[in-house]
PDB file of C-alpha atoms in Angstrom:
ATOM      1  CA  MET A  29     -14.377   7.152 -12.630  1.00 92.00           C
ATOM      2  CA  ILE A  30     -11.115   7.552 -10.796  1.00 96.00           C
ATOM      3  CA  GLU A  31      -9.081  10.406 -12.242  1.00 96.00           C
ATOM      4  CA  THR A  32      -6.050  10.687  -9.997  1.00 98.00           C
ATOM      5  CA  ILE A  33      -4.283   8.097  -7.855  1.00 98.00           C
ATOM      6  CA  TYR A  34      -1.770   9.370  -5.180  1.00 98.00           C
ATOM      7  CA  ILE A  35       0.593   6.775  -3.790  1.00 98.00           C
ATOM      8  CA  ALA A  36       2.586   7.402  -0.654  1.00 98.00           C
ATOM      9  CA  ARG A  37       5.088   5.323   1.131  1.00 98.00           C
ATOM     10  CA  HIS A  38       4.833   5.125   4.863  1.00 98.00           C
ATOM     11  CA  GLY A  39       6.973   7.500   7.059  1.00 98.00           C
ATOM     12  CA  PHE A  40      10.293   6.769   8.869  1.00 98.00           C
ATOM     13  CA  ARG A  41      10.150   3.566  11.008  1.00 97.00           C
ATOM     14  CA  SER A  42      11.028   3.353  14.682  1.00 96.00           C
ATOM     15  CA  ASN A  43      13.141   0.224  14.323  1.00 94.00           C
ATOM     16  CA  TRP A  44      15.511   2.364  12.013  1.00 96.00           C
ATOM     17  CA  VAL A  45      16.154   4.394  15.095  1.00 95.00           C
ATOM     18  CA  THR A  46      16.287   1.837  17.984  1.00 93.00           C
ATOM     19  CA  SER A  47      16.255  -1.866  18.597  1.00 91.00           C
ATOM     20  CA  ASN A  48      14.078  -1.110  21.565  1.00 91.00           C
ATOM     21  CA  TRP A  49      10.606  -0.957  20.067  1.00 94.00           C
ATOM     22  CA  THR A  50       7.331  -2.633  20.610  1.00 93.00           C
ATOM     23  CA  SER A  51       4.635  -3.459  18.082  1.00 94.00           C
ATOM     24  CA  PRO A  52       1.464  -1.639  19.184  1.00 95.00           C
ATOM     25  CA  THR A  53      -0.733  -4.489  17.707  1.00 95.00           C
ATOM     26  CA  GLY A  54       1.451  -7.304  18.842  1.00 94.00           C
ATOM     27  CA  LEU A  55       1.967  -8.340  15.308  1.00 95.00           C
ATOM     28  CA  PRO A  56       5.640  -9.374  14.445  1.00 93.00           C
ATOM     29  CA  ARG A  57       7.585  -7.021  12.100  1.00 94.00           C
ATOM     30  CA  ASP A  58       4.865  -4.228  12.595  1.00 96.00           C
ATOM     31  CA  PRO A  59       6.750  -1.287  14.135  1.00 96.00           C
ATOM     32  CA  PRO A  60       5.289   2.068  14.561  1.00 97.00           C
ATOM     33  CA  LEU A  61       6.705   5.305  13.112  1.00 98.00           C
ATOM     34  CA  ALA A  62       9.565   6.968  14.730  1.00 98.00           C
ATOM     35  CA  ALA A  63       8.918  10.563  15.899  1.00 97.00           C
ATOM     36  CA  TYR A  64      10.455  11.837  12.707  1.00 98.00           C
ATOM     37  CA  GLY A  65       8.146   9.490  10.674  1.00 98.00           C
ATOM     38  CA  VAL A  66       5.115  11.121  12.404  1.00 98.00           C
ATOM     39  CA  THR A  67       6.454  14.579  11.529  1.00 98.00           C
ATOM     40  CA  GLN A  68       6.782  13.412   7.897  1.00 98.00           C
ATOM     41  CA  ALA A  69       3.134  12.195   7.926  1.00 98.00           C
ATOM     42  CA  GLU A  70       2.090  15.465   9.314  1.00 98.00           C
ATOM     43  CA  GLU A  71       3.912  17.262   6.541  1.00 98.00           C
ATOM     44  CA  LEU A  72       2.204  14.981   3.949  1.00 98.00           C
ATOM     45  CA  ALA A  73      -1.097  16.064   5.371  1.00 98.00           C
ATOM     46  CA  GLN A  74      -0.300  19.608   5.124  1.00 98.00           C
ATOM     47  CA  TYR A  75       0.835  19.239   1.569  1.00 98.00           C
ATOM     48  CA  PHE A  76      -2.668  17.823   0.713  1.00 98.00           C
ATOM     49  CA  LEU A  77      -4.298  20.598   2.701  1.00 98.00           C
ATOM     50  CA  SER A  78      -2.208  23.151   0.623  1.00 98.00           C
ATOM     51  CA  LEU A  79      -3.919  21.872  -2.662  1.00 98.00           C
ATOM     52  CA  PRO A  80      -7.132  23.217  -4.120  1.00 98.00           C
ATOM     53  CA  GLU A  81     -10.096  21.124  -2.745  1.00 97.00           C
ATOM     54  CA  ASP A  82     -10.771  19.825  -6.189  1.00 97.00           C
ATOM     55  CA  GLN A  83      -7.334  18.209  -6.091  1.00 98.00           C
ATOM     56  CA  ARG A  84      -7.226  16.610  -2.828  1.00 98.00           C
ATOM     57  CA  PRO A  85      -7.907  12.864  -2.342  1.00 98.00           C
ATOM     58  CA  THR A  86     -11.328  12.088  -0.950  1.00 98.00           C
ATOM     59  CA  ALA A  87     -10.559   8.586   0.319  1.00 98.00           C
ATOM     60  CA  ILE A  88      -7.517   6.767   1.616  1.00 98.00           C
ATOM     61  CA  PHE A  89      -6.742   3.114   1.043  1.00 98.00           C
ATOM     62  CA  SER A  90      -4.052   1.894   3.351  1.00 98.00           C
ATOM     63  CA  SER A  91      -2.053  -1.187   3.958  1.00 98.00           C
ATOM     64  CA  PRO A  92      -3.161  -2.773   7.228  1.00 98.00           C
ATOM     65  CA  TYR A  93       0.401  -2.351   8.696  1.00 98.00           C
ATOM     66  CA  TYR A  94       0.505   0.132  11.778  1.00 98.00           C
ATOM     67  CA  ARG A  95       3.094   2.444  10.131  1.00 98.00           C
ATOM     68  CA  CYS A  96       0.928   2.796   7.036  1.00 98.00           C
ATOM     69  CA  LEU A  97      -2.271   3.574   8.996  1.00 98.00           C
ATOM     70  CA  GLN A  98      -0.186   5.850  11.281  1.00 98.00           C
ATOM     71  CA  THR A  99       1.010   7.712   8.090  1.00 98.00           C
ATOM     72  CA  SER A 100      -2.555   7.931   6.848  1.00 98.00           C
ATOM     73  CA  LYS A 101      -4.041   9.280  10.052  1.00 98.00           C
ATOM     74  CA  PRO A 102      -3.060  12.843   9.813  1.00 98.00           C
ATOM     75  CA  VAL A 103      -4.112  13.102   6.159  1.00 98.00           C
ATOM     76  CA  SER A 104      -7.479  11.587   7.104  1.00 98.00           C
ATOM     77  CA  GLU A 105      -7.901  14.101   9.900  1.00 98.00           C
ATOM     78  CA  ALA A 106      -6.850  17.077   7.895  1.00 98.00           C
ATOM     79  CA  LEU A 107      -8.957  16.403   5.042  1.00 98.00           C
ATOM     80  CA  GLY A 108     -11.851  14.779   6.777  1.00 98.00           C
ATOM     81  CA  VAL A 109     -11.706  11.637   4.667  1.00 98.00           C
ATOM     82  CA  PRO A 110     -12.055   7.940   5.588  1.00 98.00           C
ATOM     83  CA  ILE A 111      -9.417   5.341   5.787  1.00 98.00           C
ATOM     84  CA  TYR A 112     -10.152   2.007   4.192  1.00 98.00           C
ATOM     85  CA  VAL A 113      -7.926  -1.011   4.896  1.00 98.00           C
ATOM     86  CA  GLU A 114      -6.727  -2.930   1.875  1.00 98.00           C
ATOM     87  CA  HIS A 115      -4.501  -5.970   2.273  1.00 98.00           C
ATOM     88  CA  GLY A 116      -3.714  -6.122  -1.476  1.00 98.00           C
ATOM     89  CA  ILE A 117      -1.222  -3.252  -0.898  1.00 98.00           C
ATOM     90  CA  SER A 118       0.442  -4.869   2.093  1.00 98.00           C
ATOM     91  CA  GLU A 119       4.144  -5.230   2.676  1.00 98.00           C
ATOM     92  CA  TRP A 120       6.136  -7.375   0.426  1.00 97.00           C
ATOM     93  CA  TYR A 121       8.177 -10.302   1.891  1.00 96.00           C
ATOM     94  CA  SER A 122      10.592 -12.473   0.220  1.00 95.00           C
ATOM     95  CA  PRO A 123       9.728 -16.281  -0.185  1.00 95.00           C
ATOM     96  CA  ALA A 124       9.836 -17.839   3.185  1.00 96.00           C
ATOM     97  CA  ALA A 125      12.510 -20.436   3.642  1.00 94.00           C
ATOM     98  CA  PRO A 126      11.172 -23.988   4.037  1.00 93.00           C
ATOM     99  CA  ASN A 127      10.197 -24.967   7.565  1.00 91.00           C
ATOM    100  CA  THR A 128      10.695 -21.403   9.037  1.00 95.00           C
ATOM    101  CA  GLY A 129       7.052 -20.498   9.233  1.00 95.00           C
ATOM    102  CA  LEU A 130       4.748 -18.013   7.253  1.00 97.00           C
ATOM    103  CA  HIS A 131       4.972 -14.137   7.069  1.00 97.00           C
ATOM    104  CA  PRO A 132       2.829 -12.249   9.284  1.00 95.00           C
ATOM    105  CA  ARG A 133      -0.679 -11.009   8.291  1.00 96.00           C
ATOM    106  CA  PRO A 134      -2.188  -7.880  10.100  1.00 97.00           C
ATOM    107  CA  SER A 135      -5.800  -8.159  11.456  1.00 95.00           C
ATOM    108  CA  SER A 136      -8.990  -7.034   9.747  1.00 96.00           C
ATOM    109  CA  ALA A 137     -10.208  -3.472   9.611  1.00 97.00           C
ATOM    110  CA  SER A 138     -12.887  -4.267  12.404  1.00 97.00           C
ATOM    111  CA  SER A 139      -9.908  -4.959  14.702  1.00 97.00           C
ATOM    112  CA  LEU A 140      -7.640  -2.211  13.499  1.00 98.00           C
ATOM    113  CA  VAL A 141     -10.273   0.602  14.152  1.00 98.00           C
ATOM    114  CA  SER A 142      -9.520   0.195  17.748  1.00 97.00           C
ATOM    115  CA  TYR A 143      -6.139   1.698  17.149  1.00 98.00           C
ATOM    116  CA  PHE A 144      -7.314   4.207  14.389  1.00 98.00           C
ATOM    117  CA  PRO A 145     -10.994   5.443  14.677  1.00 98.00           C
ATOM    118  CA  GLN A 146     -10.397   7.039  11.343  1.00 98.00           C
ATOM    119  CA  ILE A 147     -10.891   3.652   9.600  1.00 98.00           C
ATOM    120  CA  ASP A 148     -14.275   2.923   8.204  1.00 98.00           C
ATOM    121  CA  PRO A 149     -14.403  -0.894   8.747  1.00 97.00           C
ATOM    122  CA  SER A 150     -17.807  -1.240   7.119  1.00 96.00           C
ATOM    123  CA  GLY A 151     -17.042   0.844   3.999  1.00 96.00           C
ATOM    124  CA  TRP A 152     -14.698  -1.534   2.346  1.00 97.00           C
ATOM    125  CA  SER A 153     -13.511  -5.148   2.720  1.00 96.00           C
ATOM    126  CA  SER A 154     -10.121  -6.050   1.137  1.00 98.00           C
ATOM    127  CA  ILE A 155     -10.322  -7.092  -2.372  1.00 98.00           C
ATOM    128  CA  TYR A 156      -7.012  -9.002  -2.428  1.00 98.00           C
ATOM    129  CA  TYR A 157      -4.745 -10.939  -0.033  1.00 98.00           C
ATOM    130  CA  PRO A 158      -1.049 -11.516  -0.631  1.00 98.00           C
ATOM    131  CA  SER A 159       0.161 -15.155   0.226  1.00 97.00           C
ATOM    132  CA  ARG A 160       1.897 -15.464   3.663  1.00 97.00           C
ATOM    133  CA  LYS A 161       4.500 -17.612   1.825  1.00 97.00           C
ATOM    134  CA  GLY A 162       6.135 -14.492   0.331  1.00 97.00           C
ATOM    135  CA  GLU A 163       6.773 -13.581  -3.194  1.00 96.00           C
ATOM    136  CA  ASP A 164       9.620 -13.125  -5.652  1.00 94.00           C
ATOM    137  CA  VAL A 165       9.627  -9.954  -7.791  1.00 94.00           C
ATOM    138  CA  PRO A 166       7.530 -11.363 -10.674  1.00 95.00           C
ATOM    139  CA  GLN A 167       4.986 -12.619  -8.163  1.00 96.00           C
ATOM    140  CA  LEU A 168       4.807  -9.142  -6.692  1.00 97.00           C
ATOM    141  CA  HIS A 169       4.203  -7.831 -10.092  1.00 97.00           C
ATOM    142  CA  ASP A 170       1.440 -10.465 -10.549  1.00 97.00           C
ATOM    143  CA  ARG A 171      -0.167  -9.550  -7.221  1.00 98.00           C
ATOM    144  CA  ILE A 172      -0.271  -5.897  -7.786  1.00 98.00           C
ATOM    145  CA  GLY A 173      -1.452  -6.328 -11.334  1.00 98.00           C
ATOM    146  CA  GLY A 174      -4.386  -8.541 -10.155  1.00 97.00           C
ATOM    147  CA  PHE A 175      -5.104  -6.312  -7.280  1.00 98.00           C
ATOM    148  CA  LEU A 176      -5.413  -3.317  -9.660  1.00 98.00           C
ATOM    149  CA  LYS A 177      -7.617  -5.020 -12.095  1.00 97.00           C
ATOM    150  CA  ASP A 178     -10.125  -5.869  -9.330  1.00 97.00           C
ATOM    151  CA  PHE A 179      -9.523  -2.788  -7.219  1.00 98.00           C
ATOM    152  CA  ILE A 180     -10.112   0.136  -9.607  1.00 97.00           C
ATOM    153  CA  PRO A 181     -13.377  -1.162 -11.110  1.00 96.00           C
ATOM    154  CA  GLU A 182     -14.683  -2.014  -7.661  1.00 97.00           C
ATOM    155  CA  VAL A 183     -13.992   1.453  -6.339  1.00 97.00           C
ATOM    156  CA  GLU A 184     -15.567   3.014  -9.437  1.00 96.00           C
ATOM    157  CA  LYS A 185     -18.611   0.757  -9.068  1.00 96.00           C
ATOM    158  CA  THR A 186     -19.224   1.048  -5.448  1.00 96.00           C
ATOM    159  CA  LYS A 187     -17.657   4.524  -4.630  1.00 97.00           C
ATOM    160  CA  PRO A 188     -18.094   6.595  -7.819  1.00 96.00           C
ATOM    161  CA  GLU A 189     -17.989   9.838  -5.654  1.00 97.00           C
ATOM    162  CA  HIS A 190     -14.218   9.246  -5.260  1.00 97.00           C
ATOM    163  CA  LYS A 191     -12.351  10.539  -8.209  1.00 97.00           C
ATOM    164  CA  ARG A 192      -9.136  11.123  -6.374  1.00 98.00           C
ATOM    165  CA  ILE A 193      -7.759   8.528  -3.963  1.00 98.00           C
ATOM    166  CA  LEU A 194      -4.623   8.010  -1.963  1.00 98.00           C
ATOM    167  CA  LEU A 195      -2.953   4.561  -1.489  1.00 98.00           C
ATOM    168  CA  CYS A 196      -0.577   4.295   1.542  1.00 98.00           C
ATOM    169  CA  SER A 197       1.918   1.410   1.243  1.00 98.00           C
ATOM    170  CA  HIS A 198       5.444   0.138   1.445  1.00 98.00           C
ATOM    171  CA  ALA A 199       8.455   0.812  -0.802  1.00 98.00           C
ATOM    172  CA  ALA A 200       8.373  -2.352  -2.948  1.00 97.00           C
ATOM    173  CA  THR A 201       4.644  -2.212  -3.364  1.00 98.00           C
ATOM    174  CA  VAL A 202       4.696   1.369  -4.224  1.00 98.00           C
ATOM    175  CA  ILE A 203       7.280   0.877  -7.118  1.00 98.00           C
ATOM    176  CA  VAL A 204       5.210  -1.995  -8.448  1.00 98.00           C
ATOM    177  CA  LEU A 205       1.864  -0.088  -8.171  1.00 98.00           C
ATOM    178  CA  ALA A 206       3.567   2.756 -10.217  1.00 98.00           C
ATOM    179  CA  ARG A 207       4.997   0.309 -12.659  1.00 98.00           C
ATOM    180  CA  GLN A 208       1.655  -1.452 -13.285  1.00 98.00           C
ATOM    181  CA  LEU A 209      -0.284   1.739 -13.618  1.00 98.00           C
ATOM    182  CA  LEU A 210       2.154   3.234 -15.891  1.00 97.00           C
ATOM    183  CA  GLY A 211       2.647   0.026 -18.005  1.00 96.00           C
ATOM    184  CA  ASP A 212       6.334  -0.009 -17.590  1.00 97.00           C
ATOM    185  CA  LEU A 213       7.491  -3.192 -15.565  1.00 96.00           C
ATOM    186  CA  GLU A 214      11.081  -2.085 -15.696  1.00 94.00           C
ATOM    187  CA  LEU A 215      10.606   1.478 -14.500  1.00 97.00           C
ATOM    188  CA  PRO A 216      13.562   2.470 -12.357  1.00 96.00           C
ATOM    189  CA  LEU A 217      12.311   3.982  -9.310  1.00 97.00           C
ATOM    190  CA  ARG A 218      13.511   4.632  -5.794  1.00 98.00           C
ATOM    191  CA  VAL A 219      11.080   5.368  -3.155  1.00 98.00           C
ATOM    192  CA  ALA A 220      11.777   7.475   0.092  1.00 98.00           C
ATOM    193  CA  THR A 221       9.739   7.572   3.226  1.00 98.00           C
ATOM    194  CA  CYS A 222       6.612   9.652   2.806  1.00 98.00           C
ATOM    195  CA  SER A 223       7.521  10.481  -0.705  1.00 98.00           C
ATOM    196  CA  LEU A 224       4.574  10.983  -3.081  1.00 98.00           C
ATOM    197  CA  THR A 225       3.709   9.539  -6.521  1.00 98.00           C
ATOM    198  CA  GLU A 226       0.834  10.897  -8.499  1.00 98.00           C
ATOM    199  CA  VAL A 227      -0.587   9.324 -11.639  1.00 98.00           C
ATOM    200  CA  TYR A 228      -3.626  10.432 -13.704  1.00 97.00           C
ATOM    201  CA  ARG A 229      -5.790   8.557 -16.267  1.00 95.00           C
ATOM    202  CA  LYS A 230      -4.817   8.922 -19.855  1.00 92.00           C
ATOM    203  CA  LYS A 231      -7.124  10.858 -22.201  1.00 83.00           C
ATOM    204  CA  GLY A 232      -8.045   9.477 -25.615  1.00 65.00           C
ATOM    205  CA  ALA A 233     -10.288   6.671 -27.012  1.00 40.00           C
ATOM    206  CA  GLU A 234     -12.752   5.295 -24.595  1.00 47.00           C
ATOM    207  CA  GLU A 235     -10.942   1.934 -24.392  1.00 54.00           C
ATOM    208  CA  GLU A 236      -7.962   3.894 -23.126  1.00 53.00           C
ATOM    209  CA  GLU A 237      -9.990   5.714 -20.574  1.00 51.00           C
ATOM    210  CA  VAL A 238     -11.203   2.483 -18.931  1.00 61.00           C
ATOM    211  CA  LYS A 239      -7.870   0.738 -19.078  1.00 84.00           C
ATOM    212  CA  VAL A 240      -6.381  -0.178 -15.757  1.00 94.00           C
ATOM    213  CA  LEU A 241      -2.912  -1.466 -16.241  1.00 95.00           C
ATOM    214  CA  GLY A 242      -0.863   0.935 -18.433  1.00 95.00           C
ATOM    215  CA  GLY A 243      -3.885   3.379 -18.582  1.00 95.00           C
ATOM    216  CA  TRP A 244      -2.176   6.174 -16.466  1.00 97.00           C
ATOM    217  CA  GLU A 245       0.444   8.837 -16.848  1.00 97.00           C
ATOM    218  CA  ALA A 246       2.763  10.108 -14.203  1.00 98.00           C
ATOM    219  CA  LYS A 247       2.641  13.687 -13.018  1.00 98.00           C
ATOM    220  CA  ARG A 248       5.260  13.083 -10.138  1.00 98.00           C
ATOM    221  CA  LEU A 249       7.268   9.944  -9.064  1.00 98.00           C
ATOM    222  CA  ALA A 250       8.403   9.528  -5.514  1.00 98.00           C
ATOM    223  CA  GLU A 251       8.828  13.299  -4.896  1.00 98.00           C
ATOM    224  CA  ALA A 252       9.679  14.475  -1.375  1.00 98.00           C
ATOM    225  CA  THR A 253      10.109  18.240  -2.019  1.00 97.00           C
ATOM    226  CA  PHE A 254       7.362  19.009   0.409  1.00 98.00           C
ATOM    227  CA  LEU A 255       9.175  17.279   3.254  1.00 98.00           C
ATOM    228  CA  THR A 256      11.491  19.248   5.487  1.00 98.00           C
ATOM    229  CA  GLY A 257      13.999  16.607   5.464  1.00 97.00           C
ATOM    230  CA  GLY A 258      13.693  15.717   1.803  1.00 97.00           C
ATOM    231  CA  ILE A 259      14.395  12.234   0.645  1.00 97.00           C
ATOM    232  CA  GLN A 260      15.151   9.866   3.458  1.00 97.00           C
ATOM    233  CA  ARG A 261      15.785   6.040   3.469  1.00 97.00           C
ATOM    234  CA  ASP A 262      15.073   5.802  -0.339  1.00 97.00           C
ATOM    235  CA  TRP A 263      14.895   2.082  -1.633  1.00 97.00           C
ATOM    236  CA  GLY A 264      14.704   0.398  -4.951  1.00 96.00           C
ATOM    237  CA  LEU A 265      14.157  -3.198  -6.077  1.00 94.00           C
ATOM    238  CA  GLU A 266      17.636  -3.273  -7.484  1.00 91.00           C
ATOM    239  CA  ASP A 267      18.798  -3.326  -3.694  1.00 90.00           C
ATOM    240  CA  ILE A 268      17.623  -6.840  -3.233  1.00 87.00           C
ATOM    241  CA  VAL A 269      17.077  -8.496  -6.733  1.00 76.00           C
ATOM    242  CA  MET A 270      19.798 -10.975  -7.518  1.00 71.00           C
ATOM    243  CA  ASP A 271      18.814 -12.233 -10.978  1.00 74.00           C
ATOM    244  CA  HIS A 272      15.724 -12.296 -13.054  1.00 72.00           C
ATOM    245  CA  GLY A 273      13.571 -11.097 -10.160  1.00 74.00           C
ATOM    246  CA  LYS A 274      14.796 -13.798  -7.729  1.00 84.00           C
ATOM    247  CA  VAL A 275      15.561 -12.646  -4.326  1.00 89.00           C
ATOM    248  CA  VAL A 276      17.163 -14.190  -1.192  1.00 88.00           C
ATOM    249  CA  GLU A 277      14.544 -16.242   0.776  1.00 90.00           C
ATOM    250  CA  ASP A 278      13.461 -14.648   4.260  1.00 91.00           C
ATOM    251  CA  GLN A 279      12.641 -16.279   7.497  1.00 93.00           C
ATOM    252  CA  GLY A 280       9.010 -16.803   8.335  1.00 93.00           C
ATOM    253  CA  VAL A 281       7.549 -16.393  11.963  1.00 94.00           C
ATOM    254  CA  PRO A 282       8.547 -19.375  14.027  1.00 93.00           C
ATOM    255  CA  GLY A 283       5.734 -21.621  14.776  1.00 92.00           C
ATOM    256  CA  THR A 284       3.434 -20.469  12.070  1.00 94.00           C
ATOM    257  CA  GLN A 285       4.254 -23.131   9.341  1.00 91.00           C
ATOM    258  CA  ASP A 286       1.120 -25.166  10.131  1.00 89.00           C
ATOM    259  CA  GLU A 287      -1.292 -22.257  10.060  1.00 93.00           C
ATOM    260  CA  LEU A 288      -3.691 -21.944   7.026  1.00 91.00           C
ATOM    261  CA  ASP A 289      -2.508 -19.562   4.393  1.00 94.00           C
ATOM    262  CA  GLU A 290      -5.883 -18.058   3.536  1.00 94.00           C
ATOM    263  CA  PRO A 291      -7.604 -16.086   2.119  1.00 96.00           C
ATOM    264  CA  VAL A 292      -5.098 -15.615  -0.754  1.00 97.00           C
ATOM    265  CA  GLY A 293      -5.664 -13.799  -4.023  1.00 96.00           C
ATOM    266  CA  SER A 294      -8.628 -12.032  -5.428  1.00 97.00           C
ATOM    267  CA  GLN A 295     -11.814 -11.751  -3.366  1.00 96.00           C
ATOM    268  CA  ALA A 296     -13.703 -10.063  -6.130  1.00 92.00           C
ATOM    269  CA  ASP A 297     -16.085 -12.948  -6.572  1.00 86.00           C
ATOM    270  CA  ARG A 298     -16.856 -13.259  -2.818  1.00 75.00           C
ATOM    271  CA  ARG A 299     -17.788  -9.628  -2.330  1.00 61.00           C
ATOM    272  CA  ASN A 300     -21.443 -10.366  -2.453  1.00 52.00           C
ATOM    273  CA  GLY A 301     -21.141 -12.930   0.427  1.00 50.00           C
ATOM    274  CA  PRO A 302     -19.709 -12.479   4.034  1.00 46.00           C
ATOM    275  CA  PRO A 303     -16.235 -10.897   3.998  1.00 46.00           C
ATOM    276  CA  PRO A 304     -13.406 -13.331   4.526  1.00 47.00           C
ATOM    277  CA  ILE A 305     -11.894 -13.371   8.047  1.00 48.00           C
ATOM    278  CA  PRO A 306      -8.020 -13.193   7.738  1.00 48.00           C
ATOM    279  CA  SER A 307      -5.818 -15.162  10.014  1.00 42.00           C
ATOM    280  CA  SER A 308      -3.833 -13.016  12.521  1.00 42.00           C
ATOM    281  CA  LEU A 309      -1.139 -13.638  14.951  1.00 38.00           C
TER     282      LEU A 309
END
């Protein structure tokens, strides 16, 4: 049974420093880390290495975006643990405006391993996929709630040796992961680059011990004290929400409006068959 979940936001992005950046994967909106972000990721790794061995994560589940995998890499190397790619904790995009296209979707683990050999592409197939049409905030809550209800039992069933895991994701997704795990969908939380949240499973009655949503308590929320630069580029959902979880529409990737938006949602009932092959740009 999973006892501790660490949740980290990716490090400082290169496109915050310069407009002259190139996506290593060729995927739109997939910038690498800035040099400062790489330093943050290395400091995150050193923080985990400073913990007693029985408190360190033994597996990393990362968003498939390059900046998250790049953040996960030093932790994987320092601790000698695998990276598993999980689309369920991908970036959050606002709903795509009509006729502007779909949002990007990164490639599969089997493709991404060519950039990050720390990935174990055969050890895990994504259990959840967000729609490329985008989401308002209630839909993001639904996505993460559905993901966690599939993900935690699947990890406990197929990888029972992992009692402590690290999720590496994006600001909005990190906030909602914390909200769903803690059972507080209004939790005010601002998340800085490479900040760390740590939750542990509640003790008590057996039904509480196996509860997923709301079955956890926080030890730390978006802390950055281990980072030399402290809090950087903190972000909260209040920065974008207009009213009742509604947000301004975003632009999709031009020319993608006729592409299939699949797979979408839970893949839990398909995991005994061949893994889905996500569309990629």
